[in-house]
Amino acid sequence: MALISTIGRFSGHIQSNGLRCLSTSITHNAAAKKTVSKPNGKNIVLVEGVRTPFLMSGTDYADLMPHDLARGALEGLVARTNIPKDAVDYICFGTVIQEVKTSNVAREAALGAGFSEKIPAHTVTMACISSNQAITSVMGMIAMGQIDSGIAGGIDFMSDAPIRHSRQMRKFMITQQKAKSVSAKLALASRQLSMAAFAPELPAVAEFSTNEVMGHSADRLCAAFGIGRKEQDEFGLRSHTLADKATNEGLLSDRLDYTVPGKGKVVQRDNGIRPTSMEKMSSLRAAFVKPHGTVTAANSSFLSDGGSACLIMSEEKALAMGYKPKAYLRDFAYVSQDPKDQLLLGPAYATPKVLEKAGLSMSDIDVFEYHEAFAGQILANLAAMDSDFFAQTQMGRKTKVGVPPMDKFNLWGGSLSIGHPFGATGVRLATTAANRLKKEDGQFALIAACAAGGLGHGMLIERYPA
């Protein structure tokens, strides 16, 4: 059953609740602490995570290449942890927009950062959850006993993007190599090329299966769930305000000081964090569904450049090397939905799945870190999680999972403000969750994200004992 038609029956109920989901309070379970470790499984730990500052595309990183930022993240991780470069067994990076010259950017970054050529490295892509996939790939290798330690990371670089010749031109360029003379090449050109052949192919910004841009999907999702412009602007302002506060208080400790190669400039801050006012937020025009859409540049994540990396080990290996891990990486789930009507609802589907696997409930979670693609996407997910009707008709569940209390949700800002280099965000979410657990004296954290193609991911993280 299509989501839009189904939600039409209860959007009035959701709209009447308005932003009440943002202030919903769930009583925290103060009983004896639970454990979610597996009796016969390896404990896998997050030792440390770092990232370059996330910058708006076209700014200080504009003249770099993706592997420069990935290398910077690896070098920063080595400096932060003092990990010997021959003590890493494997390296995996996630990315979305691939630079064709460095298609396996994990390998090129590792070599550039001085890791041994004997250390295997591969690159994965899963849209906005690409570094989530890199993390779980490394976890899987540790769980299977293939390795004891690995680095997972992510990179995306929107200051540059691969722009191709048209297919017609590409066919001509391939076949003309077989021509033996100038006259033969000219003959091929006259037969194969039209004026249309000279038009470049720009990178797709739309879903391949639906031909709809993600912002358009977000606007439709907000209309379906009754999420208004004011609520979206309020959430966008919240993200920027909290990120600015966290920056000024030194809480974003995963961020490195990054020296831009070739320029010598040291970048120390994320440059997309811009706390403003509701008046300015509300003055922006619709970005996708014009003129009456509610998704704008102010309540959406922006095109970003940045890289991230984290050190993951078996607990036994980490302790043997003298490390004090930040957190256990406990369990995770990947989900997928209809990419037309449910493109951005990954967190709503992943959250109950992860909790049920671990035997936990929402009240057991102390820290929530969800990817903010759009303010409306976050609010729509919260509305879905707060609806018995949605749970029953769309998820095959008896009851709703409930919503996170906002005093536990993205308290240091999120992708709307910090930035969203597609492939790098998953590591940021995991590292921030681990850092918040320590700062806030919590036990469990849940991270979740949506991704293009109707994909989603959720992961349970547990604070390492003091």
mmCIF file of N, CA and C in Angstrom, residues 124-210:
data_model
loop_
_atom_site.group_PDB
_atom_site.id
_atom_site.type_symbol
_atom_site.label_atom_id
_atom_site.label_comp_id
_atom_site.label_asym_id
_atom_site.label_seq_id
_atom_site.Cartn_x
_atom_site.Cartn_y
_atom_site.Cartn_z
ATOM 1 N N VAL A 124 33.689 0.942 -0.106
ATOM 2 C CA VAL A 124 32.290 0.528 -0.229
ATOM 3 C C VAL A 124 31.431 1.752 -0.513
ATOM 4 N N THR A 125 30.261 1.523 -1.080
ATOM 5 C CA THR A 125 29.330 2.624 -1.304
ATOM 6 C C THR A 125 27.921 2.167 -0.985
ATOM 7 N N MET A 126 27.230 2.947 -0.188
ATOM 8 C CA MET A 126 25.848 2.666 0.188
ATOM 9 C C MET A 126 25.157 3.990 0.484
ATOM 10 N N ALA A 127 25.350 4.928 -0.445
ATOM 11 C CA ALA A 127 24.780 6.267 -0.318
ATOM 12 C C ALA A 127 25.209 6.887 1.012
ATOM 13 N N CYS A 128 24.300 7.536 1.724
ATOM 14 C CA CYS A 128 24.666 8.295 2.920
ATOM 15 C C CYS A 128 25.066 7.421 4.102
ATOM 16 N N ILE A 129 24.940 6.107 3.988
ATOM 17 C CA ILE A 129 25.375 5.214 5.064
ATOM 18 C C ILE A 129 26.609 4.420 4.626
ATOM 19 N N SER A 130 27.420 5.020 3.772
ATOM 20 C CA SER A 130 28.599 4.316 3.258
ATOM 21 C C SER A 130 29.634 4.055 4.344
ATOM 22 N N SER A 131 29.915 5.021 5.220
ATOM 23 C CA SER A 131 30.890 4.726 6.272
ATOM 24 C C SER A 131 30.268 3.896 7.387
ATOM 25 N N ASN A 132 28.945 3.893 7.507
ATOM 26 C CA ASN A 132 28.284 2.922 8.384
ATOM 27 C C ASN A 132 28.609 1.514 7.896
ATOM 28 N N GLN A 133 28.535 1.343 6.575
ATOM 29 C CA GLN A 133 28.854 0.049 5.981
ATOM 30 C C GLN A 133 30.332 -0.286 6.156
ATOM 31 N N ALA A 134 31.190 0.717 6.084
ATOM 32 C CA ALA A 134 32.618 0.479 6.315
ATOM 33 C C ALA A 134 32.848 -0.013 7.746
ATOM 34 N N ILE A 135 32.166 0.609 8.704
ATOM 35 C CA ILE A 135 32.289 0.188 10.108
ATOM 36 C C ILE A 135 31.854 -1.257 10.276
ATOM 37 N N THR A 136 30.679 -1.588 9.761
ATOM 38 C CA THR A 136 30.167 -2.947 9.967
ATOM 39 C C THR A 136 30.946 -3.979 9.161
ATOM 40 N N SER A 137 31.561 -3.557 8.062
ATOM 41 C CA SER A 137 32.428 -4.483 7.312
ATOM 42 C C SER A 137 33.639 -4.869 8.152
ATOM 43 N N VAL A 138 34.245 -3.882 8.796
ATOM 44 C CA VAL A 138 35.385 -4.160 9.675
ATOM 45 C C VAL A 138 34.936 -4.997 10.872
ATOM 46 N N MET A 139 33.784 -4.670 11.427
ATOM 47 C CA MET A 139 33.253 -5.456 12.544
ATOM 48 C C MET A 139 33.076 -6.921 12.146
ATOM 49 N N GLY A 140 32.553 -7.141 10.948
ATOM 50 C CA GLY A 140 32.337 -8.505 10.487
ATOM 51 C C GLY A 140 33.627 -9.282 10.360
ATOM 52 N N MET A 141 34.679 -8.633 9.867
ATOM 53 C CA MET A 141 35.966 -9.318 9.732
ATOM 54 C C MET A 141 36.558 -9.654 11.094
ATOM 55 N N ILE A 142 36.370 -8.756 12.064
ATOM 56 C CA ILE A 142 36.858 -9.047 13.422
ATOM 57 C C ILE A 142 36.048 -10.190 14.037
ATOM 58 N N ALA A 143 34.724 -10.137 13.872
ATOM 59 C CA ALA A 143 33.860 -11.171 14.444
ATOM 60 C C ALA A 143 34.189 -12.551 13.882
ATOM 61 N N MET A 144 34.583 -12.595 12.614
ATOM 62 C CA MET A 144 34.897 -13.868 11.970
ATOM 63 C C MET A 144 36.331 -14.323 12.220
ATOM 64 N N GLY A 145 37.112 -13.506 12.940
ATOM 65 C CA GLY A 145 38.479 -13.888 13.235
ATOM 66 C C GLY A 145 39.449 -13.663 12.099
ATOM 67 N N GLN A 146 39.020 -12.919 11.077
ATOM 68 C CA GLN A 146 39.905 -12.637 9.952
ATOM 69 C C GLN A 146 40.972 -11.610 10.333
ATOM 70 N N ILE A 147 40.602 -10.651 11.175
ATOM 71 C CA ILE A 147 41.521 -9.606 11.601
ATOM 72 C C ILE A 147 41.289 -9.318 13.085
ATOM 73 N N ASP A 148 42.218 -8.615 13.696
ATOM 74 C CA ASP A 148 42.054 -8.155 15.081
ATOM 75 C C ASP A 148 41.852 -6.653 15.171
ATOM 76 N N SER A 149 42.271 -5.945 14.135
ATOM 77 C CA SER A 149 42.153 -4.484 14.158
ATOM 78 C C SER A 149 41.935 -3.970 12.746
ATOM 79 N N GLY A 150 41.185 -2.902 12.642
ATOM 80 C CA GLY A 150 40.936 -2.308 11.336
ATOM 81 C C GLY A 150 40.549 -0.853 11.472
ATOM 82 N N ILE A 151 40.658 -0.136 10.376
ATOM 83 C CA ILE A 151 40.228 1.259 10.323
ATOM 84 C C ILE A 151 39.064 1.345 9.354
ATOM 85 N N ALA A 152 37.995 1.974 9.810
ATOM 86 C CA ALA A 152 36.857 2.274 8.948
ATOM 87 C C ALA A 152 36.750 3.782 8.805
ATOM 88 N N GLY A 153 36.445 4.226 7.619
ATOM 89 C CA GLY A 153 36.349 5.664 7.406
ATOM 90 C C GLY A 153 35.403 6.000 6.289
ATOM 91 N N GLY A 154 35.347 7.273 5.960
ATOM 92 C CA GLY A 154 34.484 7.718 4.880
ATOM 93 C C GLY A 154 34.953 9.044 4.320
ATOM 94 N N ILE A 155 34.585 9.301 3.089
ATOM 95 C CA ILE A 155 35.016 10.515 2.411
ATOM 96 C C ILE A 155 33.994 10.891 1.346
ATOM 97 N N ASP A 156 33.680 12.158 1.258
ATOM 98 C CA ASP A 156 33.012 12.681 0.068
ATOM 99 C C ASP A 156 33.450 14.107 -0.159
ATOM 100 N N PHE A 157 33.494 14.463 -1.431
ATOM 101 C CA PHE A 157 34.113 15.716 -1.854
ATOM 102 C C PHE A 157 33.256 16.312 -2.965
ATOM 103 N N MET A 158 32.371 17.228 -2.583
ATOM 104 C CA MET A 158 31.439 17.786 -3.550
ATOM 105 C C MET A 158 31.942 19.062 -4.213
ATOM 106 N N SER A 159 33.173 19.498 -3.876
ATOM 107 C CA SER A 159 33.755 20.636 -4.584
ATOM 108 C C SER A 159 34.115 20.265 -6.016
ATOM 109 N N ASP A 160 34.232 18.981 -6.251
ATOM 110 C CA ASP A 160 34.517 18.489 -7.601
ATOM 111 C C ASP A 160 33.677 17.241 -7.783
ATOM 112 N N ALA A 161 33.218 17.016 -8.980
ATOM 113 C CA ALA A 161 32.420 15.825 -9.257
ATOM 114 C C ALA A 161 32.710 15.363 -10.674
ATOM 115 N N PRO A 162 32.679 14.053 -10.910
ATOM 116 C CA PRO A 162 32.975 13.549 -12.251
ATOM 117 C C PRO A 162 31.884 13.931 -13.246
ATOM 118 N N ILE A 163 32.259 14.700 -14.255
ATOM 119 C CA ILE A 163 31.342 15.081 -15.333
ATOM 120 C C ILE A 163 31.807 14.352 -16.593
ATOM 121 N N ARG A 164 30.930 13.572 -17.178
ATOM 122 C CA ARG A 164 31.331 12.706 -18.288
ATOM 123 C C ARG A 164 30.929 13.305 -19.641
ATOM 124 N N HIS A 165 31.646 12.825 -20.663
ATOM 125 C CA HIS A 165 31.161 13.054 -22.019
ATOM 126 C C HIS A 165 29.843 12.299 -22.184
ATOM 127 N N SER A 166 29.063 12.684 -23.173
ATOM 128 C CA SER A 166 27.819 11.977 -23.446
ATOM 129 C C SER A 166 28.124 10.537 -23.866
ATOM 130 N N ARG A 167 27.131 9.668 -23.762
ATOM 131 C CA ARG A 167 27.328 8.266 -24.155
ATOM 132 C C ARG A 167 27.718 8.160 -25.624
ATOM 133 N N GLN A 168 27.104 8.992 -26.443
ATOM 134 C CA GLN A 168 27.430 9.002 -27.864
ATOM 135 C C GLN A 168 28.895 9.338 -28.091
ATOM 136 N N MET A 169 29.372 10.336 -27.371
ATOM 137 C CA MET A 169 30.777 10.729 -27.499
ATOM 138 C C MET A 169 31.696 9.641 -26.959
ATOM 139 N N ARG A 170 31.306 9.014 -25.869
ATOM 140 C CA ARG A 170 32.141 7.952 -25.296
ATOM 141 C C ARG A 170 32.270 6.782 -26.265
ATOM 142 N N LYS A 171 31.179 6.429 -26.908
ATOM 143 C CA LYS A 171 31.230 5.338 -27.891
ATOM 144 C C LYS A 171 32.174 5.700 -29.031
ATOM 145 N N PHE A 172 32.080 6.941 -29.480
ATOM 146 C CA PHE A 172 32.961 7.376 -30.562
ATOM 147 C C PHE A 172 34.428 7.336 -30.132
ATOM 148 N N MET A 173 34.715 7.812 -28.943
ATOM 149 C CA MET A 173 36.099 7.870 -28.478
ATOM 150 C C MET A 173 36.693 6.470 -28.319
ATOM 151 N N ILE A 174 35.859 5.508 -27.967
ATOM 152 C CA ILE A 174 36.346 4.133 -27.853
ATOM 153 C C ILE A 174 36.580 3.509 -29.225
ATOM 154 N N THR A 175 35.617 3.675 -30.130
ATOM 155 C CA THR A 175 35.754 3.038 -31.456
ATOM 156 C C THR A 175 36.805 3.716 -32.315
ATOM 157 N N GLN A 176 37.014 5.023 -32.142
ATOM 158 C CA GLN A 176 37.968 5.718 -33.007
ATOM 159 C C GLN A 176 39.410 5.292 -32.742
ATOM 160 N N GLN A 177 39.648 4.698 -31.561
ATOM 161 C CA GLN A 177 40.989 4.203 -31.273
ATOM 162 C C GLN A 177 41.388 3.065 -32.213
ATOM 163 N N LYS A 178 40.373 2.410 -32.764
ATOM 164 C CA LYS A 178 40.649 1.301 -33.687
ATOM 165 C C LYS A 178 40.897 1.779 -35.117
ATOM 166 N N ALA A 179 40.529 3.022 -35.375
ATOM 167 C CA ALA A 179 40.751 3.559 -36.720
ATOM 168 C C ALA A 179 42.245 3.766 -36.961
ATOM 169 N N LYS A 180 42.713 3.424 -38.135
ATOM 170 C CA LYS A 180 44.150 3.446 -38.428
ATOM 171 C C LYS A 180 44.631 4.746 -39.046
ATOM 172 N N SER A 181 43.722 5.547 -39.566
ATOM 173 C CA SER A 181 44.161 6.765 -40.248
ATOM 174 C C SER A 181 43.260 7.929 -39.864
ATOM 175 N N VAL A 182 43.726 9.135 -40.203
ATOM 176 C CA VAL A 182 42.944 10.334 -39.915
ATOM 177 C C VAL A 182 41.627 10.291 -40.674
ATOM 178 N N SER A 183 41.665 9.854 -41.919
ATOM 179 C CA SER A 183 40.440 9.806 -42.712
ATOM 180 C C SER A 183 39.433 8.829 -42.118
ATOM 181 N N ALA A 184 39.931 7.711 -41.597
ATOM 182 C CA ALA A 184 39.029 6.736 -40.973
ATOM 183 C C ALA A 184 38.400 7.315 -39.708
ATOM 184 N N LYS A 185 39.197 8.065 -38.951
ATOM 185 C CA LYS A 185 38.664 8.695 -37.743
ATOM 186 C C LYS A 185 37.591 9.722 -38.092
ATOM 187 N N LEU A 186 37.829 10.513 -39.139
ATOM 188 C CA LEU A 186 36.851 11.508 -39.553
ATOM 189 C C LEU A 186 35.571 10.853 -40.053
ATOM 190 N N ALA A 187 35.722 9.726 -40.721
ATOM 191 C CA ALA A 187 34.544 9.001 -41.204
ATOM 192 C C ALA A 187 33.697 8.506 -40.037
ATOM 193 N N LEU A 188 34.364 8.009 -39.022
ATOM 194 C CA LEU A 188 33.638 7.571 -37.829
ATOM 195 C C LEU A 188 32.902 8.731 -37.179
ATOM 196 N N ALA A 189 33.576 9.876 -37.128
ATOM 197 C CA ALA A 189 32.960 11.045 -36.511
ATOM 198 C C ALA A 189 31.713 11.469 -37.258
ATOM 199 N N SER A 190 31.753 11.451 -38.571
ATOM 200 C CA SER A 190 30.605 11.870 -39.369
ATOM 201 C C SER A 190 29.427 10.924 -39.209
ATOM 202 N N ARG A 191 29.716 9.651 -38.945
ATOM 203 C CA ARG A 191 28.644 8.665 -38.795
ATOM 204 C C ARG A 191 28.090 8.621 -37.370
ATOM 205 N N GLN A 192 28.936 8.872 -36.368
ATOM 206 C CA GLN A 192 28.539 8.605 -34.993
ATOM 207 C C GLN A 192 28.198 9.838 -34.174
ATOM 208 N N LEU A 193 28.646 11.007 -34.591
ATOM 209 C CA LEU A 193 28.475 12.186 -33.747
ATOM 210 C C LEU A 193 27.408 13.140 -34.274
ATOM 211 N N SER A 194 26.571 13.598 -33.358
ATOM 212 C CA SER A 194 25.630 14.671 -33.639
ATOM 213 C C SER A 194 25.952 15.813 -32.677
ATOM 214 N N MET A 195 25.273 16.913 -32.807
ATOM 215 C CA MET A 195 25.528 18.035 -31.902
ATOM 216 C C MET A 195 25.248 17.642 -30.445
ATOM 217 N N ALA A 196 24.289 16.751 -30.235
ATOM 218 C CA ALA A 196 23.949 16.313 -28.873
ATOM 219 C C ALA A 196 25.108 15.608 -28.195
ATOM 220 N N ALA A 197 26.017 15.053 -29.004
ATOM 221 C CA ALA A 197 27.145 14.318 -28.436
ATOM 222 C C ALA A 197 28.069 15.223 -27.633
ATOM 223 N N PHE A 198 28.044 16.512 -27.907
ATOM 224 C CA PHE A 198 28.968 17.429 -27.248
ATOM 225 C C PHE A 198 28.440 17.959 -25.913
ATOM 226 N N ALA A 199 27.220 17.608 -25.552
ATOM 227 C CA ALA A 199 26.663 18.023 -24.269
ATOM 228 C C ALA A 199 27.163 17.088 -23.174
ATOM 229 N N PRO A 200 27.710 17.619 -22.089
ATOM 230 C CA PRO A 200 28.235 16.750 -21.028
ATOM 231 C C PRO A 200 27.115 16.098 -20.217
ATOM 232 N N GLU A 201 27.457 15.000 -19.556
ATOM 233 C CA GLU A 201 26.543 14.343 -18.632
ATOM 234 C C GLU A 201 26.932 14.744 -17.213
ATOM 235 N N LEU A 202 26.048 15.446 -16.539
ATOM 236 C CA LEU A 202 26.309 15.865 -15.164
ATOM 237 C C LEU A 202 25.958 14.733 -14.202
ATOM 238 N N PRO A 203 26.578 14.700 -13.017
ATOM 239 C CA PRO A 203 26.235 13.664 -12.043
ATOM 240 C C PRO A 203 24.751 13.729 -11.695
ATOM 241 N N ALA A 204 24.133 12.562 -11.585
ATOM 242 C CA ALA A 204 22.701 12.510 -11.284
ATOM 243 C C ALA A 204 22.443 13.000 -9.870
ATOM 244 N N VAL A 205 21.433 13.828 -9.718
ATOM 245 C CA VAL A 205 21.018 14.274 -8.382
ATOM 246 C C VAL A 205 19.656 13.682 -8.028
ATOM 247 N N ALA A 206 19.167 12.810 -8.891
ATOM 248 C CA ALA A 206 17.858 12.205 -8.673
ATOM 249 C C ALA A 206 18.007 10.711 -8.425
ATOM 250 N N GLU A 207 17.014 10.144 -7.761
ATOM 251 C CA GLU A 207 16.968 8.697 -7.583
ATOM 252 C C GLU A 207 16.858 8.032 -8.953
ATOM 253 N N PHE A 208 17.701 7.034 -9.207
ATOM 254 C CA PHE A 208 17.679 6.371 -10.503
ATOM 255 C C PHE A 208 16.344 5.677 -10.740
ATOM 256 N N SER A 209 15.792 5.065 -9.682
ATOM 257 C CA SER A 209 14.569 4.271 -9.839
ATOM 258 C C SER A 209 13.317 5.122 -9.962
ATOM 259 N N THR A 210 13.341 6.334 -9.409
ATOM 260 C CA THR A 210 12.130 7.170 -9.416
ATOM 261 C C THR A 210 12.307 8.481 -10.177
#
